[in-house]
Amino acid sequence: MANEKTITLSVIKADVGGFVGHCSFHPALLDIAKEKLHTAKEKGTLIDFHVIRCGDDLELIMTHEKGCDNKTIHELAWNTFTACTEHAKELKLYGAGQDLLKDAFTGTVKGMGPGVAEMEFIERKSEPVIIFMADKTSSGAWNLPLYKIFGDPFNTAGLIIDTSMVEGFCFNVLDVKEGKSITLFCPEESYYLLALIGATDRYMVTSVLRKKDKEIAAVASTERLSLIAGKYVGKDDPVMIVRCQAGLPAVGEVLEAFSFPHLVQGWMRGSHNGPLMPVPFYEANPTRFDGPPRVIAAGFQIAHGRLIGPHDMFDDPAFDETRTKANHIAEYMRRHGPFQPHRLPLEEMEYTTLPHVLEKLKEKFKKE
Ligand code: F6R
Ligand code: MG
Ligand code: MG
């Protein structure tokens, strides 16, 4: 049967250069990316694609039948990012090629800088998916909404109403400091789960599966963190894929989890806590103190691998109050200036210049 085929949905993203500074993205680079992926579609490598950006990050959304972590698909993404970087260099865009950490492609983009979220599934009778993309924050930003979506009946009514969901969900969690993973079952292990994922700088939810049949429900990008686990606690501007409806949380239940602008790590210099503001595509240009952090949601119906969409899911006045609240919280946090908890604790500012400041002061410190 045509609709029994396993489809792979790959979202691969990178910051290839900002316009202006780190706040937005130049349209000429979007055209280059579209052209590259269009050629791949014509050749039959891809079934379909959509190119989009959030803040200064370029996201390649692709469907194909090659499975996760496929060399051809990853190489296509890598070559697209390098082509965009070349043009970014010509325009002297800011931080051109920022996320391309290696010179040559070696089989997978994992560990080379770009972020990856991929899932394989057999397309259902109707297949609604939402792709979330964030800027100026880290993968830990998804922990709270993922718990609300798949673990909290006060958010997701279906958890107690829909018989497909009452058994609950399995959360796969990565310890980025130790480079180890654990699977926890919700609701029965929800206190253990919360004990871990409440520590958003260390434990990241990587995927969620429906317990009764292990159907994949959500995947988040954390690869970059996992590969450099043990020392890296930087910000990834993560992406996430969530499948919705018919035995999974409804579109509106998934989006409801973003109606509270929770505090996330990132913002200016990746070194500050700030509210995550859900915005329509055209408002994903963080300018105030390089923020506050943004999230956009692109909704698609997948039809035989074709991406029908996107629909701009946060382009709804129902999220106006959330945005207003986020602005109030942003103002409140900003008034703390260089003080915690607006500024992150020292150990989470590794890639900023602060450790060098401490190094300089070393000689001036006297034993008490
Ligand atoms: C945060 C981010 C920006 C930069 C800041 C300083 O993720 O990208 O807030 O950290 O604009 O950038 P540089 O050091 O490139 O001048
Ligand atoms: Mg940037
Ligand atoms: Mg970014």
mmCIF file of C-alpha atoms and ligand atoms in Angstrom:
data_model
loop_
_atom_site.group_PDB
_atom_site.id
_atom_site.type_symbol
_atom_site.label_atom_id
_atom_site.label_comp_id
_atom_site.label_asym_id
_atom_site.label_seq_id
_atom_site.Cartn_x
_atom_site.Cartn_y
_atom_site.Cartn_z
ATOM 1 C CA MET A 1 0.000 0.000 0.000
ATOM 2 C CA ALA A 2 1.373 3.430 -0.976
ATOM 3 C CA ASN A 3 0.733 4.929 2.449
ATOM 4 C CA GLU A 4 2.471 2.013 4.254
ATOM 5 C CA LYS A 5 5.883 3.387 3.248
ATOM 6 C CA THR A 6 8.225 4.560 5.976
ATOM 7 C CA ILE A 7 8.801 8.292 5.635
ATOM 8 C CA THR A 8 11.733 10.099 7.200
ATOM 9 C CA LEU A 9 11.276 13.679 8.309
ATOM 10 C CA SER A 10 14.643 15.429 8.733
ATOM 11 C CA VAL A 11 15.100 18.899 10.144
ATOM 12 C CA ILE A 12 18.715 20.047 9.918
ATOM 13 C CA LYS A 13 19.692 23.566 10.949
ATOM 14 C CA ALA A 14 22.704 25.853 11.196
ATOM 15 C CA ASP A 15 23.642 29.459 11.734
ATOM 16 C CA VAL A 16 25.485 30.297 8.502
ATOM 17 C CA GLY A 17 25.620 34.062 9.043
ATOM 18 C CA GLY A 18 23.460 36.740 10.659
ATOM 19 C CA PHE A 19 21.728 39.810 9.192
ATOM 20 C CA VAL A 20 22.177 42.237 10.972
ATOM 21 C CA GLY A 21 24.506 40.990 13.718
ATOM 22 C CA HIS A 22 22.895 37.852 15.172
ATOM 23 C CA CYS A 23 19.260 38.982 14.877
ATOM 24 C CA SER A 24 17.916 37.864 11.505
ATOM 25 C CA PHE A 25 18.650 36.160 8.189
ATOM 26 C CA HIS A 26 19.362 37.471 4.679
ATOM 27 C CA PRO A 27 16.745 36.476 2.063
ATOM 28 C CA ALA A 28 19.412 35.815 -0.603
ATOM 29 C CA LEU A 29 20.633 32.835 1.445
ATOM 30 C CA LEU A 30 17.119 31.408 1.636
ATOM 31 C CA ASP A 31 17.030 31.463 -2.180
ATOM 32 C CA ILE A 32 20.332 29.583 -2.384
ATOM 33 C CA ALA A 33 19.077 26.917 0.049
ATOM 34 C CA LYS A 34 15.776 26.554 -1.857
ATOM 35 C CA GLU A 35 17.628 26.098 -5.148
ATOM 36 C CA LYS A 36 19.919 23.392 -3.697
ATOM 37 C CA LEU A 37 17.043 21.423 -2.207
ATOM 38 C CA HIS A 38 14.912 21.897 -5.321
ATOM 39 C CA THR A 39 17.670 20.261 -7.394
ATOM 40 C CA ALA A 40 17.806 17.358 -4.890
ATOM 41 C CA LYS A 41 14.030 16.951 -5.173
ATOM 42 C CA GLU A 42 14.235 16.898 -8.976
ATOM 43 C CA LYS A 43 16.890 14.172 -8.752
ATOM 44 C CA GLY A 44 14.628 12.127 -6.474
ATOM 45 C CA THR A 45 16.848 12.384 -3.355
ATOM 46 C CA LEU A 46 14.074 14.201 -1.502
ATOM 47 C CA ILE A 47 10.334 13.692 -1.698
ATOM 48 C CA ASP A 48 9.764 17.272 -0.585
ATOM 49 C CA PHE A 49 11.339 20.145 1.353
ATOM 50 C CA HIS A 50 10.689 23.485 2.971
ATOM 51 C CA VAL A 51 13.297 26.112 3.791
ATOM 52 C CA ILE A 52 12.648 28.464 6.696
ATOM 53 C CA ARG A 53 14.591 30.523 9.231
ATOM 54 C CA CYS A 54 14.209 31.586 12.849
ATOM 55 C CA GLY A 55 16.343 34.529 13.969
ATOM 56 C CA ASP A 56 19.810 33.957 12.485
ATOM 57 C CA ASP A 57 19.283 30.199 11.982
ATOM 58 C CA LEU A 58 18.534 28.436 8.704
ATOM 59 C CA GLU A 59 16.312 25.344 8.923
ATOM 60 C CA LEU A 60 16.085 22.723 6.165
ATOM 61 C CA ILE A 61 12.913 20.640 6.499
ATOM 62 C CA MET A 62 13.122 17.558 4.280
ATOM 63 C CA THR A 63 11.147 14.364 3.650
ATOM 64 C CA HIS A 64 12.650 11.258 2.051
ATOM 65 C CA GLU A 65 12.760 7.468 2.333
ATOM 66 C CA LYS A 66 16.392 7.057 3.327
ATOM 67 C CA GLY A 67 16.042 6.788 7.121
ATOM 68 C CA CYS A 68 17.616 8.803 9.945
ATOM 69 C CA ASP A 69 21.285 9.745 9.914
ATOM 70 C CA ASN A 70 21.558 9.089 6.173
ATOM 71 C CA LYS A 71 24.843 10.141 4.541
ATOM 72 C CA THR A 72 23.258 11.475 1.321
ATOM 73 C CA ILE A 73 20.760 13.629 3.216
ATOM 74 C CA HIS A 74 23.332 14.937 5.678
ATOM 75 C CA GLU A 75 25.762 15.705 2.851
ATOM 76 C CA LEU A 76 23.015 17.584 0.999
ATOM 77 C CA ALA A 77 22.392 19.680 4.142
ATOM 78 C CA TRP A 78 26.118 20.260 4.639
ATOM 79 C CA ASN A 79 26.631 21.337 0.992
ATOM 80 C CA THR A 80 23.615 23.638 1.254
ATOM 81 C CA PHE A 81 25.036 25.265 4.396
ATOM 82 C CA THR A 82 28.462 25.703 2.758
ATOM 83 C CA ALA A 83 26.914 27.257 -0.381
ATOM 84 C CA CYS A 84 24.973 29.685 1.850
ATOM 85 C CA THR A 85 28.139 30.416 3.842
ATOM 86 C CA GLU A 86 30.050 31.338 0.669
ATOM 87 C CA HIS A 87 27.449 33.950 -0.187
ATOM 88 C CA ALA A 88 27.269 35.090 3.451
ATOM 89 C CA LYS A 89 31.016 35.745 3.218
ATOM 90 C CA GLU A 90 30.577 37.800 0.042
ATOM 91 C CA LEU A 91 27.958 39.939 1.795
ATOM 92 C CA LYS A 92 30.171 39.985 4.911
ATOM 93 C CA LEU A 93 27.179 38.828 6.946
ATOM 94 C CA TYR A 94 27.854 38.449 10.634
ATOM 95 C CA GLY A 95 29.523 35.224 11.773
ATOM 96 C CA ALA A 96 29.401 33.677 8.272
ATOM 97 C CA GLY A 97 29.619 29.899 8.638
ATOM 98 C CA GLN A 98 29.354 30.198 12.443
ATOM 99 C CA ASP A 99 28.002 26.676 12.991
ATOM 100 C CA LEU A 100 30.158 24.859 10.411
ATOM 101 C CA LEU A 101 32.869 23.702 12.759
ATOM 102 C CA LYS A 102 34.687 21.286 10.420
ATOM 103 C CA ASP A 103 36.224 21.781 6.974
ATOM 104 C CA ALA A 104 35.123 18.612 5.188
ATOM 105 C CA PHE A 105 32.029 16.407 5.371
ATOM 106 C CA THR A 106 32.717 12.994 6.906
ATOM 107 C CA GLY A 107 29.429 11.074 6.668
ATOM 108 C CA THR A 108 27.141 12.814 9.161
ATOM 109 C CA VAL A 109 26.564 16.427 10.171
ATOM 110 C CA LYS A 110 26.326 15.309 13.802
ATOM 111 C CA GLY A 111 29.265 16.705 15.705
ATOM 112 C CA MET A 112 30.090 19.129 12.887
ATOM 113 C CA GLY A 113 28.034 22.038 14.252
ATOM 114 C CA PRO A 114 24.528 21.846 12.721
ATOM 115 C CA GLY A 115 21.551 20.692 14.835
ATOM 116 C CA VAL A 116 19.525 17.648 13.763
ATOM 117 C CA ALA A 117 16.033 16.345 14.592
ATOM 118 C CA GLU A 118 14.894 13.352 12.544
ATOM 119 C CA MET A 119 12.160 10.755 12.849
ATOM 120 C CA GLU A 120 10.940 7.807 10.791
ATOM 121 C CA PHE A 121 7.319 6.727 10.738
ATOM 122 C CA ILE A 122 4.633 5.097 8.655
ATOM 123 C CA GLU A 123 2.345 7.879 7.546
ATOM 124 C CA ARG A 124 -1.062 7.682 9.214
ATOM 125 C CA LYS A 125 -4.378 8.265 7.427
ATOM 126 C CA SER A 126 -3.728 11.931 8.141
ATOM 127 C CA GLU A 127 -0.364 13.098 9.483
ATOM 128 C CA PRO A 128 -0.286 16.528 11.180
ATOM 129 C CA VAL A 129 3.168 17.544 12.478
ATOM 130 C CA ILE A 130 4.485 20.707 14.081
ATOM 131 C CA ILE A 131 8.106 21.731 13.733
ATOM 132 C CA PHE A 132 9.304 24.054 16.486
ATOM 133 C CA MET A 133 12.363 26.203 15.919
ATOM 134 C CA ALA A 134 13.951 28.427 18.555
ATOM 135 C CA ASP A 135 16.614 31.116 18.526
ATOM 136 C CA LYS A 136 18.821 32.392 21.375
ATOM 137 C CA THR A 137 18.279 29.382 23.610
ATOM 138 C CA SER A 138 19.345 25.769 24.221
ATOM 139 C CA SER A 139 17.796 22.296 23.881
ATOM 140 C CA GLY A 140 16.812 22.328 27.567
ATOM 141 C CA ALA A 141 14.158 24.883 26.543
ATOM 142 C CA TRP A 142 11.992 21.993 25.227
ATOM 143 C CA ASN A 143 11.913 20.096 28.567
ATOM 144 C CA LEU A 144 9.070 22.050 30.153
ATOM 145 C CA PRO A 145 6.749 22.124 27.108
ATOM 146 C CA LEU A 146 7.482 18.433 26.369
ATOM 147 C CA TYR A 147 6.515 17.488 29.912
ATOM 148 C CA LYS A 148 3.343 19.550 29.675
ATOM 149 C CA ILE A 149 2.398 18.055 26.287
ATOM 150 C CA PHE A 150 3.045 14.388 27.116
ATOM 151 C CA GLY A 151 2.859 14.287 30.915
ATOM 152 C CA ASP A 152 0.455 16.899 32.280
ATOM 153 C CA PRO A 153 -3.332 16.419 32.008
ATOM 154 C CA PHE A 154 -3.819 20.061 33.037
ATOM 155 C CA ASN A 155 -2.280 20.880 29.636
ATOM 156 C CA THR A 156 -3.281 17.846 27.563
ATOM 157 C CA ALA A 157 -6.850 16.758 28.170
ATOM 158 C CA GLY A 158 -6.298 13.734 25.908
ATOM 159 C CA LEU A 159 -4.046 12.119 28.527
ATOM 160 C CA ILE A 160 -7.159 11.280 30.535
ATOM 161 C CA ILE A 161 -9.780 11.250 27.762
ATOM 162 C CA ASP A 162 -8.167 9.404 24.831
ATOM 163 C CA THR A 163 -7.706 5.674 25.506
ATOM 164 C CA SER A 164 -4.629 5.566 23.232
ATOM 165 C CA MET A 165 -2.851 7.899 25.607
ATOM 166 C CA VAL A 166 -3.964 6.844 29.094
ATOM 167 C CA GLU A 167 -1.072 4.389 29.428
ATOM 168 C CA GLY A 168 1.232 7.384 29.024
ATOM 169 C CA PHE A 169 4.496 8.096 27.253
ATOM 170 C CA CYS A 170 8.184 7.111 27.423
ATOM 171 C CA PHE A 171 10.655 9.984 27.740
ATOM 172 C CA ASN A 172 14.238 9.447 26.559
ATOM 173 C CA VAL A 173 16.515 11.784 28.509
ATOM 174 C CA LEU A 174 20.165 12.592 27.844
ATOM 175 C CA ASP A 175 22.592 13.568 30.589
ATOM 176 C CA VAL A 176 24.804 15.967 28.615
ATOM 177 C CA LYS A 177 27.478 16.097 31.317
ATOM 178 C CA GLU A 178 27.974 12.303 31.481
ATOM 179 C CA GLY A 179 26.991 11.498 27.891
ATOM 180 C CA LYS A 180 24.473 8.867 29.150
ATOM 181 C CA SER A 181 20.771 8.294 28.376
ATOM 182 C CA ILE A 182 17.836 7.009 30.413
ATOM 183 C CA THR A 183 14.224 6.115 29.545
ATOM 184 C CA LEU A 184 11.582 7.105 32.084
ATOM 185 C CA PHE A 185 7.893 6.236 31.951
ATOM 186 C CA CYS A 186 5.226 8.801 32.546
ATOM 187 C CA PRO A 187 2.979 8.960 34.605
ATOM 188 C CA GLU A 188 4.436 6.241 36.913
ATOM 189 C CA GLU A 189 7.976 7.656 37.015
ATOM 190 C CA SER A 190 6.990 11.291 36.586
ATOM 191 C CA TYR A 191 8.621 12.437 39.843
ATOM 192 C CA TYR A 192 11.947 10.912 38.778
ATOM 193 C CA LEU A 193 11.473 12.411 35.332
ATOM 194 C CA LEU A 194 10.829 15.887 36.746
ATOM 195 C CA ALA A 195 13.741 15.545 39.176
ATOM 196 C CA LEU A 196 15.999 15.198 36.138
ATOM 197 C CA ILE A 197 14.503 17.366 33.401
ATOM 198 C CA GLY A 198 13.848 20.289 35.752
ATOM 199 C CA ALA A 199 17.657 20.668 35.591
ATOM 200 C CA THR A 200 17.467 22.027 32.040
ATOM 201 C CA ASP A 201 21.189 22.685 31.724
ATOM 202 C CA ARG A 202 22.094 19.036 32.261
ATOM 203 C CA TYR A 203 19.216 16.716 31.334
ATOM 204 C CA MET A 204 17.548 17.100 27.942
ATOM 205 C CA VAL A 205 14.544 15.207 26.600
ATOM 206 C CA THR A 206 15.707 13.787 23.244
ATOM 207 C CA SER A 207 12.544 11.938 22.183
ATOM 208 C CA VAL A 208 9.099 10.854 23.374
ATOM 209 C CA LEU A 209 7.271 7.635 22.386
ATOM 210 C CA ARG A 210 3.683 6.524 23.055
ATOM 211 C CA LYS A 211 3.915 3.755 25.603
ATOM 212 C CA LYS A 212 1.297 1.335 24.292
ATOM 213 C CA ASP A 213 2.929 0.791 20.869
ATOM 214 C CA LYS A 214 6.223 2.729 20.989
ATOM 215 C CA GLU A 215 4.957 5.046 18.243
ATOM 216 C CA ILE A 216 7.370 7.965 17.904
ATOM 217 C CA ALA A 217 5.695 11.198 19.041
ATOM 218 C CA ALA A 218 8.447 13.822 19.376
ATOM 219 C CA VAL A 219 12.140 14.298 18.649
ATOM 220 C CA ALA A 220 14.350 17.191 19.754
ATOM 221 C CA SER A 221 17.765 18.268 18.486
ATOM 222 C CA THR A 222 20.475 17.616 21.074
ATOM 223 C CA GLU A 223 23.187 15.854 19.063
ATOM 224 C CA ARG A 224 25.663 18.670 19.227
ATOM 225 C CA LEU A 225 25.469 18.730 23.000
ATOM 226 C CA SER A 226 25.717 14.964 23.324
ATOM 227 C CA LEU A 227 28.831 14.678 21.213
ATOM 228 C CA ILE A 228 30.700 17.195 23.253
ATOM 229 C CA ALA A 229 29.120 16.084 26.500
ATOM 230 C CA GLY A 230 31.222 16.573 29.578
ATOM 231 C CA LYS A 231 32.321 20.092 28.835
ATOM 232 C CA TYR A 232 29.967 21.904 26.493
ATOM 233 C CA VAL A 233 26.991 23.688 27.961
ATOM 234 C CA GLY A 234 26.490 26.219 25.163
ATOM 235 C CA LYS A 235 23.347 27.214 23.322
ATOM 236 C CA ASP A 236 22.136 25.321 20.296
ATOM 237 C CA ASP A 237 19.115 27.250 19.037
ATOM 238 C CA PRO A 238 17.284 23.904 18.967
ATOM 239 C CA VAL A 239 14.554 22.417 16.777
ATOM 240 C CA MET A 240 11.891 19.836 17.620
ATOM 241 C CA ILE A 241 9.357 17.745 15.693
ATOM 242 C CA VAL A 242 6.011 16.804 17.301
ATOM 243 C CA ARG A 243 3.394 14.529 15.664
ATOM 244 C CA CYS A 244 -0.185 15.377 16.587
ATOM 245 C CA GLN A 245 -3.797 14.109 16.752
ATOM 246 C CA ALA A 246 -5.575 10.752 16.527
ATOM 247 C CA GLY A 247 -4.117 9.081 19.620
ATOM 248 C CA LEU A 248 -1.407 11.698 20.141
ATOM 249 C CA PRO A 249 -1.845 15.145 21.731
ATOM 250 C CA ALA A 250 -4.011 17.427 19.561
ATOM 251 C CA VAL A 251 -2.457 20.369 17.701
ATOM 252 C CA GLY A 252 -4.052 22.714 20.243
ATOM 253 C CA GLU A 253 -2.741 20.696 23.196
ATOM 254 C CA VAL A 254 0.771 20.786 21.764
ATOM 255 C CA LEU A 255 0.625 24.563 21.224
ATOM 256 C CA GLU A 256 -1.001 25.180 24.634
ATOM 257 C CA ALA A 257 2.295 24.155 26.257
ATOM 258 C CA PHE A 258 3.824 27.366 24.866
ATOM 259 C CA SER A 259 1.153 29.685 26.320
ATOM 260 C CA PHE A 260 3.371 30.175 29.381
ATOM 261 C CA PRO A 261 6.587 32.078 28.471
ATOM 262 C CA HIS A 262 8.905 30.043 30.718
ATOM 263 C CA LEU A 263 12.429 31.143 31.504
ATOM 264 C CA VAL A 264 15.135 29.583 29.330
ATOM 265 C CA GLN A 265 18.904 29.913 29.089
ATOM 266 C CA GLY A 266 20.346 31.879 26.191
ATOM 267 C CA TRP A 267 19.530 35.456 25.186
ATOM 268 C CA MET A 268 22.471 37.862 25.057
ATOM 269 C CA ARG A 269 25.816 36.045 24.612
ATOM 270 C CA GLY A 270 24.093 32.779 25.506
ATOM 271 C CA SER A 271 24.606 33.844 29.108
ATOM 272 C CA HIS A 272 21.229 35.020 30.398
ATOM 273 C CA ASN A 273 17.882 33.663 31.526
ATOM 274 C CA GLY A 274 14.905 35.087 29.679
ATOM 275 C CA PRO A 275 11.329 34.220 28.687
ATOM 276 C CA LEU A 276 10.692 32.086 25.588
ATOM 277 C CA MET A 277 8.369 34.142 23.377
ATOM 278 C CA PRO A 278 6.174 32.285 20.842
ATOM 279 C CA VAL A 279 5.911 34.426 17.684
ATOM 280 C CA PRO A 280 4.723 34.269 14.080
ATOM 281 C CA PHE A 281 7.462 33.668 11.476
ATOM 282 C CA TYR A 282 7.816 37.377 10.646
ATOM 283 C CA GLU A 283 8.452 38.296 14.278
ATOM 284 C CA ALA A 284 11.345 35.889 14.802
ATOM 285 C CA ASN A 285 13.985 38.641 14.750
ATOM 286 C CA PRO A 286 15.285 39.016 18.317
ATOM 287 C CA THR A 287 16.643 42.553 18.667
ATOM 288 C CA ARG A 288 16.204 43.618 22.309
ATOM 289 C CA PHE A 289 19.434 42.654 24.065
ATOM 290 C CA ASP A 290 19.617 40.032 21.252
ATOM 291 C CA GLY A 291 16.311 38.647 22.469
ATOM 292 C CA PRO A 292 14.215 37.763 24.241
ATOM 293 C CA PRO A 293 14.511 34.137 22.998
ATOM 294 C CA ARG A 294 11.969 33.208 20.288
ATOM 295 C CA VAL A 295 10.146 30.110 19.193
ATOM 296 C CA ILE A 296 8.214 29.636 15.951
ATOM 297 C CA ALA A 297 5.966 26.705 15.027
ATOM 298 C CA ALA A 298 5.516 25.508 11.442
ATOM 299 C CA GLY A 299 2.549 23.161 10.997
ATOM 300 C CA PHE A 300 2.356 20.688 8.115
ATOM 301 C CA GLN A 301 0.080 17.932 6.942
ATOM 302 C CA ILE A 302 2.255 15.224 5.395
ATOM 303 C CA ALA A 303 0.699 13.560 2.365
ATOM 304 C CA HIS A 304 2.693 10.673 0.839
ATOM 305 C CA GLY A 305 5.823 12.449 2.021
ATOM 306 C CA ARG A 306 4.770 15.812 0.605
ATOM 307 C CA LEU A 307 4.893 18.718 3.045
ATOM 308 C CA ILE A 308 1.524 20.437 2.826
ATOM 309 C CA GLY A 309 2.144 23.803 4.491
ATOM 310 C CA PRO A 310 3.533 25.421 6.462
ATOM 311 C CA HIS A 311 0.843 27.024 8.531
ATOM 312 C CA ASP A 312 2.263 29.668 10.895
ATOM 313 C CA MET A 313 0.893 28.235 14.162
ATOM 314 C CA PHE A 314 1.723 31.112 16.548
ATOM 315 C CA ASP A 315 0.169 33.706 14.200
ATOM 316 C CA ASP A 316 -2.883 33.813 16.434
ATOM 317 C CA PRO A 317 -4.094 36.591 18.773
ATOM 318 C CA ALA A 318 -4.676 33.844 21.351
ATOM 319 C CA PHE A 319 -0.902 34.092 21.981
ATOM 320 C CA ASP A 320 -0.923 37.907 22.364
ATOM 321 C CA GLU A 321 -1.210 37.647 26.168
ATOM 322 C CA THR A 322 1.762 35.252 26.240
ATOM 323 C CA ARG A 323 3.818 37.723 24.202
ATOM 324 C CA THR A 324 2.791 40.634 26.451
ATOM 325 C CA LYS A 325 3.689 38.587 29.532
ATOM 326 C CA ALA A 326 7.031 37.667 27.928
ATOM 327 C CA ASN A 327 7.750 41.371 27.381
ATOM 328 C CA HIS A 328 6.949 42.145 31.045
ATOM 329 C CA ILE A 329 9.195 39.299 32.195
ATOM 330 C CA ALA A 330 11.947 40.437 29.807
ATOM 331 C CA GLU A 331 11.809 43.928 31.281
ATOM 332 C CA TYR A 332 11.858 42.585 34.846
ATOM 333 C CA MET A 333 14.816 40.298 34.125
ATOM 334 C CA ARG A 334 16.755 43.030 32.293
ATOM 335 C CA ARG A 335 16.613 45.294 35.348
ATOM 336 C CA HIS A 336 18.958 42.813 37.084
ATOM 337 C CA GLY A 337 21.692 43.797 34.612
ATOM 338 C CA PRO A 338 24.801 41.678 35.245
ATOM 339 C CA PHE A 339 23.315 39.995 38.343
ATOM 340 C CA GLN A 340 22.061 36.446 38.671
ATOM 341 C CA PRO A 341 19.526 34.984 38.101
ATOM 342 C CA HIS A 342 19.298 37.100 34.908
ATOM 343 C CA ARG A 343 22.948 36.332 34.229
ATOM 344 C CA LEU A 344 23.682 32.593 34.236
ATOM 345 C CA PRO A 345 25.878 30.975 36.908
ATOM 346 C CA LEU A 346 29.605 31.066 36.138
ATOM 347 C CA GLU A 347 29.952 27.460 35.025
ATOM 348 C CA GLU A 348 27.362 27.996 32.304
ATOM 349 C CA MET A 349 29.155 30.929 30.725
ATOM 350 C CA GLU A 350 32.112 28.915 29.496
ATOM 351 C CA TYR A 351 32.228 30.231 26.003
ATOM 352 C CA THR A 352 31.966 33.873 26.940
ATOM 353 C CA THR A 353 34.889 36.047 27.943
ATOM 354 C CA LEU A 354 34.162 35.914 31.677
ATOM 355 C CA PRO A 355 36.566 33.031 32.457
ATOM 356 C CA HIS A 356 39.296 35.125 30.839
ATOM 357 C CA VAL A 357 38.380 38.014 33.128
ATOM 358 C CA LEU A 358 38.779 35.687 36.122
ATOM 359 C CA GLU A 359 42.111 34.480 34.729
ATOM 360 C CA LYS A 360 43.317 38.078 34.520
ATOM 361 C CA LEU A 361 42.303 38.748 38.119
ATOM 362 C CA LYS A 362 44.012 35.602 39.419
ATOM 363 C CA GLU A 363 47.135 37.432 40.587
ATOM 364 C CA LYS A 364 45.095 40.121 42.363
ATOM 365 C CA PHE A 365 43.247 37.623 44.579
ATOM 366 C CA LYS A 366 44.770 37.446 48.105
ATOM 367 C CA LYS A 367 44.259 34.559 50.531
ATOM 368 C CA GLU A 368 41.958 35.554 53.424
HETATM 369 C C1 F6R B 1 23.555 34.573 21.471
HETATM 370 C C2 F6R B 1 24.158 35.321 20.359
HETATM 371 C C3 F6R B 1 24.453 36.773 20.556
HETATM 372 C C4 F6R B 1 25.958 37.027 20.620
HETATM 373 C C5 F6R B 1 26.283 38.493 20.897
HETATM 374 C C6 F6R B 1 27.790 38.768 20.867
HETATM 375 O O1 F6R B 1 23.330 33.251 21.125
HETATM 376 O O2 F6R B 1 24.438 34.793 19.320
HETATM 377 O O3 F6R B 1 23.799 37.287 21.667
HETATM 378 O O4 F6R B 1 26.534 36.203 21.618
HETATM 379 O O5 F6R B 1 25.685 39.318 19.910
HETATM 380 O O6 F6R B 1 28.283 38.336 19.664
HETATM 381 P P1 F6R B 1 29.800 38.523 19.212
HETATM 382 O O7 F6R B 1 30.644 37.960 20.319
HETATM 383 O O8 F6R B 1 29.866 37.736 17.942
HETATM 384 O O9 F6R B 1 30.031 39.994 19.028
HETATM 385 MG MG MG B 2 24.578 33.903 15.030
HETATM 386 MG MG MG B 3 20.786 31.660 16.394
#
